[in-house]
Amino acid sequence: QFVTYLTCVFLDFICFGAELYTFSIKTSGAVELKYTKTPMVGTEGMPLRLTCKAVYDTKQCGRIDAFWCHHTLEECPKLIDLGKYLTVVNEMVMDDHSVRHRHVVTDFIELTPADRGVYQCNAVCEMGGHTAMGHYINITVKGTITFFS
């Protein structure tokens, strides 16, 4: 199957590009999230990347909002601070135009100790009331090594 590859950057939600790739998928349900279960370890002051793929059916979902969030005691706020994160969304439209793959890549520009914790990829369909909440992934932030001369 051929897919259209569309790139969107969350600065002003500008989309660009259209290329053909070969890909096939079978999915059940309105939306499904796929990403690593492996805990991540980063270094303070360095970048770190979170990647999530949402596979969804536009006939059941319409459009979706897929995003990474950082769990606190009471909520899971989206990672949207442009001074701290860069999120890029790539969406592949299958040739039947009803199933899509949305890749959500969020980069921490510079990790800080406050970035330690539990993260989750979530998706919300604009219609049908469908949501998907991915598994938890733990991020550990190591301190930097300083050499004195």
Backbone as numpy.savetxt, mean C-alpha at the origin, in Angstrom:
# Nx Ny Nz CAx CAy CAz Cx Cy Cz
-3.48 -12.53 -20.58 -4.32 -11.35 -20.58 -3.43 -10.10 -20.58
-3.93 -9.06 -21.20 -3.20 -7.81 -21.20 -3.80 -6.87 -20.18
-2.94 -6.07 -19.57 -3.40 -5.12 -18.57 -2.84 -3.75 -18.91
-3.54 -2.73 -18.47 -3.05 -1.37 -18.59 -2.43 -0.99 -17.27
-1.26 -0.38 -17.32 -0.53 -0.03 -16.12 -0.60 1.48 -15.95
-1.18 1.93 -14.85 -1.40 3.35 -14.60 -0.70 3.73 -13.31
0.06 4.81 -13.32 0.78 5.24 -12.14 0.18 6.53 -11.61
-0.08 6.55 -10.30 -0.61 7.74 -9.63 0.30 8.09 -8.47
0.58 9.36 -8.29 1.38 9.82 -7.17 0.50 10.68 -6.29
0.53 10.43 -4.96 -0.34 11.13 -4.03 0.20 12.50 -3.65
0.61 13.31 -4.57 0.96 14.68 -4.24 -0.25 15.54 -4.55
-0.73 15.46 -5.76 -1.99 16.09 -6.14 -2.89 15.05 -6.80
-2.66 13.78 -6.50 -3.34 12.65 -7.12 -3.28 12.76 -8.65
-2.06 12.89 -9.15 -1.81 13.00 -10.58 -1.49 11.60 -11.11
-2.14 11.21 -12.19 -1.90 9.90 -12.79 -1.20 10.09 -14.13
-0.30 9.16 -14.45 0.41 9.25 -15.72 0.78 7.85 -16.18
1.08 7.74 -17.47 1.59 6.50 -18.03 0.52 5.51 -18.42
0.79 4.73 -19.45 -0.08 3.62 -19.83 0.75 2.66 -20.66
0.98 1.46 -20.13 1.78 0.46 -20.82 1.06 -0.87 -20.75
1.42 -1.80 -21.62 0.79 -3.13 -21.61 1.73 -4.15 -20.97
1.17 -4.98 -20.09 1.89 -6.07 -19.46 1.02 -7.32 -19.56
1.64 -8.48 -19.46 0.89 -9.73 -19.45 0.70 -10.18 -18.01
-0.53 -10.53 -17.64 -0.83 -10.93 -16.27 -2.15 -11.66 -16.24
-2.32 -12.61 -15.34 -3.62 -13.27 -15.17 -3.93 -13.41 -13.69
-5.22 -13.44 -13.36 -5.64 -13.53 -11.96 -6.98 -14.22 -11.85
-7.15 -14.94 -10.76 -8.46 -15.46 -10.36 -8.64 -15.05 -8.92
-9.77 -14.47 -8.59 -10.01 -14.01 -7.23 -11.45 -14.27 -6.83
-11.66 -14.43 -5.55 -13.02 -14.56 -5.04 -13.27 -13.40 -4.09
-14.50 -12.93 -4.01 -14.80 -11.80 -3.14 -14.58 -10.48 -3.84
-14.95 -9.41 -3.15 -14.88 -8.08 -3.74 -13.47 -7.51 -3.71
-12.75 -7.70 -2.60 -11.40 -7.15 -2.48 -10.55 -8.05 -1.59
-9.30 -8.23 -2.01 -8.35 -9.07 -1.28 -7.02 -8.34 -1.20
-6.36 -8.39 -0.04 -5.08 -7.73 0.15 -3.97 -8.76 0.23
-2.83 -8.45 -0.40 -1.68 -9.35 -0.39 -0.42 -8.55 -0.07
0.30 -9.00 0.95 1.61 -8.43 1.28 2.33 -9.34 2.25
3.60 -9.07 2.47 4.43 -9.93 3.30 3.93 -10.00 4.74
4.17 -11.15 5.36 3.88 -11.31 6.79 5.14 -11.12 7.62
6.27 -11.01 6.96 7.56 -10.93 7.64 7.71 -9.60 8.36
8.06 -9.64 9.66 8.34 -8.37 10.36 9.50 -7.66 9.66
9.49 -6.33 9.72 10.51 -5.54 9.04 11.40 -4.84 10.07
12.67 -4.72 9.72 13.63 -4.02 10.57 14.28 -2.95 9.72
14.23 -1.70 10.19 14.86 -0.59 9.50 15.83 0.11 10.42
16.58 1.04 9.85 17.57 1.80 10.61 17.14 3.25 10.69
17.25 3.81 11.87 16.90 5.21 12.09 17.62 6.10 11.07
16.88 7.02 10.46 17.44 7.94 9.48 17.46 7.41 8.06
17.12 6.14 7.89 17.14 5.52 6.56 15.70 5.32 6.06
15.53 5.11 4.75 14.18 4.85 4.22 13.75 3.41 4.49
12.45 3.18 4.37 11.87 1.84 4.49 10.63 1.81 3.61
10.38 0.68 2.95 9.26 0.57 2.01 8.24 -0.47 2.46
6.97 -0.07 2.42 5.84 -0.97 2.64 5.11 -1.15 1.31
4.84 -2.39 0.91 4.17 -2.67 -0.36 2.96 -3.57 -0.12
1.84 -3.19 -0.71 0.60 -3.95 -0.57 -0.09 -4.01 -1.93
-0.67 -5.18 -2.24 -1.45 -5.31 -3.48 -2.90 -5.59 -3.11
-3.81 -4.77 -3.63 -5.25 -4.98 -3.46 -5.79 -5.49 -4.78
-6.40 -6.67 -4.76 -7.04 -7.24 -5.94 -8.54 -7.06 -5.72
-9.19 -6.35 -6.66 -10.61 -6.07 -6.43 -11.42 -6.13 -7.72
-12.72 -6.30 -7.54 -13.68 -6.41 -8.64 -14.48 -5.11 -8.70
-14.34 -4.37 -9.78 -15.02 -3.07 -9.90 -16.54 -3.22 -9.95
-17.03 -4.40 -10.38 -18.48 -4.60 -10.40 -19.06 -4.66 -8.99
-18.26 -5.15 -8.03 -18.71 -5.24 -6.65 -18.26 -4.05 -5.80
-17.13 -3.45 -6.18 -16.51 -2.40 -5.36 -16.66 -0.99 -5.92
-16.76 -0.87 -7.22 -16.57 0.45 -7.81 -15.09 0.76 -7.70
-14.77 1.91 -7.18 -13.37 2.26 -6.91 -13.03 1.91 -5.47
-11.74 1.84 -5.17 -11.34 1.56 -3.79 -10.37 2.60 -3.28
-10.32 2.70 -1.98 -9.28 3.46 -1.28 -8.44 2.43 -0.56
-7.22 2.21 -1.03 -6.30 1.26 -0.39 -5.15 2.06 0.19
-4.76 1.72 1.43 -3.77 2.54 2.13 -3.09 1.76 3.24
-1.93 2.26 3.66 -1.23 1.76 4.83 -1.59 2.63 6.02
-1.67 2.01 7.20 -1.93 2.77 8.42 -1.05 2.24 9.56
-0.86 3.09 10.58 -0.04 2.77 11.76 -0.97 2.64 12.95
-1.04 1.44 13.51 -1.96 1.18 14.63 -1.52 1.90 15.89
-2.50 2.55 16.52 -2.33 3.09 17.87 -3.33 2.33 18.74
-3.50 2.74 19.98 -4.42 2.04 20.87 -5.86 2.07 20.38
-6.27 3.17 19.75 -7.68 3.34 19.41 -7.98 3.42 17.92
-6.97 3.65 17.09 -7.25 3.85 15.67 -6.08 3.40 14.81
-6.25 3.53 13.51 -5.19 3.20 12.55 -5.13 4.31 11.51
-4.46 5.44 11.86 -4.43 6.56 10.92 -3.61 6.25 9.66
-4.10 6.76 8.53 -3.41 6.60 7.25 -2.04 7.28 7.30
-1.11 6.73 6.53 0.23 7.31 6.41 0.19 8.32 5.26
-0.16 9.57 5.58 -0.36 10.57 4.53 0.49 11.83 4.69
1.30 11.92 5.73 2.13 13.11 5.95 3.21 13.18 4.86
3.09 14.16 3.95 4.00 14.26 2.81 5.44 14.57 3.21
5.64 15.09 4.40 7.00 15.32 4.89 7.66 14.06 5.42
6.86 13.03 5.64 7.35 11.80 6.24 7.25 10.59 5.31
6.23 10.57 4.45 5.97 9.42 3.58 5.78 9.85 2.13
6.14 8.94 1.23 5.83 9.09 -0.19 5.05 7.84 -0.59
3.82 8.02 -1.04 3.00 6.90 -1.46 2.77 6.97 -2.96
3.04 5.86 -3.63 2.82 5.74 -5.07 1.84 4.58 -5.29
0.86 4.81 -6.15 -0.14 3.79 -6.46 -0.03 3.44 -7.94
0.11 2.15 -8.22 0.09 1.63 -9.59 -1.12 0.73 -9.70
-1.90 0.91 -10.74 -3.08 0.07 -10.91 -3.06 -0.61 -12.26
-3.27 -1.92 -12.24 -3.34 -2.71 -13.47 -4.80 -3.08 -13.72
-5.28 -2.73 -14.90 -6.66 -3.03 -15.29 -6.63 -4.26 -16.19
-7.34 -5.31 -15.78 -7.35 -6.54 -16.56 -8.16 -6.31 -17.84
-7.94 -7.17 -18.84 -8.58 -6.94 -20.13 -10.10 -7.06 -20.09
-10.67 -7.72 -19.06 -12.13 -7.73 -18.95 -12.64 -6.48 -18.23
-11.74 -5.65 -17.76 -12.01 -4.35 -17.13 -12.79 -4.42 -15.83
-13.02 -5.61 -15.26 -13.73 -5.64 -13.98 -12.78 -5.95 -12.82
-11.72 -6.73 -13.06 -10.76 -7.04 -12.01 -9.55 -6.13 -12.16
-9.13 -5.56 -11.03 -7.97 -4.68 -11.03 -7.01 -5.06 -9.91
-5.74 -4.76 -10.15 -4.70 -4.93 -9.13 -4.20 -3.53 -8.79
-4.34 -3.14 -7.56 -3.82 -1.85 -7.12 -2.64 -2.09 -6.19
-1.46 -1.60 -6.60 -0.25 -1.70 -5.79 -0.08 -0.38 -5.03
-0.01 -0.47 -3.71 0.18 0.71 -2.87 1.56 0.58 -2.24
2.46 1.49 -2.61 3.82 1.47 -2.09 4.02 2.75 -1.28
4.29 2.59 0.01 4.53 3.73 0.88 5.96 3.66 1.38
6.72 4.70 1.10 8.10 4.81 1.56 8.18 5.74 2.75
8.81 5.29 3.83 9.21 6.18 4.91 10.44 6.92 4.38
10.42 8.23 4.39 11.56 8.98 3.86 12.77 8.82 4.77
12.57 8.98 6.09 13.61 8.75 7.10 12.96 8.17 8.34
13.31 6.95 8.68 12.73 6.31 9.86 13.15 7.03 11.14
12.23 7.08 12.09 12.50 7.62 13.43 12.06 6.56 14.44
12.51 6.68 15.70 12.04 5.73 16.72 10.52 5.70 16.86
9.84 6.81 16.57 8.37 6.87 16.66 7.70 5.99 15.61
8.45 5.55 14.59 7.88 4.71 13.54 7.80 3.24 13.94
8.38 2.89 15.09 8.26 1.51 15.57 6.79 1.18 15.78
6.41 -0.06 15.52 5.04 -0.43 15.83 4.41 -1.35 14.81
3.09 -1.38 14.86 2.29 -2.30 14.05 1.61 -1.53 12.92
1.73 -2.07 11.71 1.16 -1.45 10.51 0.21 -2.44 9.85
-0.68 -1.89 9.02 -1.68 -2.72 8.35 -2.07 -2.06 7.04
-2.29 -2.87 6.02 -2.84 -2.39 4.76 -4.35 -2.61 4.80
-5.10 -1.59 4.41 -6.57 -1.66 4.41 -7.10 -1.21 3.06
-8.29 -1.66 2.72 -8.97 -1.21 1.50 -10.46 -1.07 1.79
-11.04 -0.01 1.23 -12.47 0.27 1.40 -13.07 0.48 0.02
-14.11 -0.28 -0.30 -14.81 -0.12 -1.57 -15.76 1.07 -1.49
-15.90 1.81 -2.60 -16.81 2.95 -2.59 -18.27 2.52 -2.64
-18.54 1.28 -3.07 -19.92 0.80 -3.09 -19.98 -0.62 -2.53
-21.13 -1.01 -2.07 -21.31 -2.36 -1.57 -20.91 -2.58 -0.12
-20.26 -1.60 0.50 -19.87 -1.73 1.89 -18.75 -2.71 2.16
-18.04 -3.14 1.11 -16.96 -4.11 1.27 -15.70 -3.42 1.80
-15.03 -4.07 2.75 -13.74 -3.60 3.24 -12.81 -4.80 3.38
-11.53 -4.53 3.38 -10.53 -5.57 3.65 -9.51 -4.97 4.59
-9.21 -5.71 5.65 -8.19 -5.29 6.61 -7.14 -6.39 6.61
-5.93 -6.03 6.19 -4.85 -7.01 6.12 -4.33 -7.40 7.48
-3.40 -8.35 7.49 -2.78 -8.78 8.73 -1.85 -7.69 9.26
-1.47 -7.81 10.51 -0.54 -6.85 11.12 0.88 -7.20 10.72
1.68 -6.15 10.54 3.10 -6.33 10.29 3.85 -5.40 11.24
4.85 -5.95 11.91 5.60 -5.19 12.91 6.85 -4.58 12.28
7.09 -3.30 12.60 8.30 -2.62 12.16 9.13 -2.26 13.39
10.40 -2.66 13.35 11.37 -2.32 14.39 12.35 -1.33 13.78
12.71 -0.31 14.55 13.67 0.70 14.08 14.92 0.60 14.94
16.05 0.25 14.31 17.33 0.17 15.01 17.97 1.55 15.02
18.76 1.83 16.04 19.51 3.08 16.10 20.65 3.06 15.11
21.18 4.23 14.81 22.31 4.32 13.89 23.60 4.11 14.67
24.61 3.63 13.98 25.92 3.42 14.58 26.76 4.65 14.31
27.32 5.22 15.36 28.14 6.42 15.22 29.59 6.05 15.53
30.49 6.44 14.65 31.91 6.20 14.86 32.56 7.51 15.27
33.34 7.46 16.32 34.05 8.65 16.79 35.51 8.49 16.44
36.13 9.59 16.01 37.55 9.50 15.68 38.38 10.32 16.63
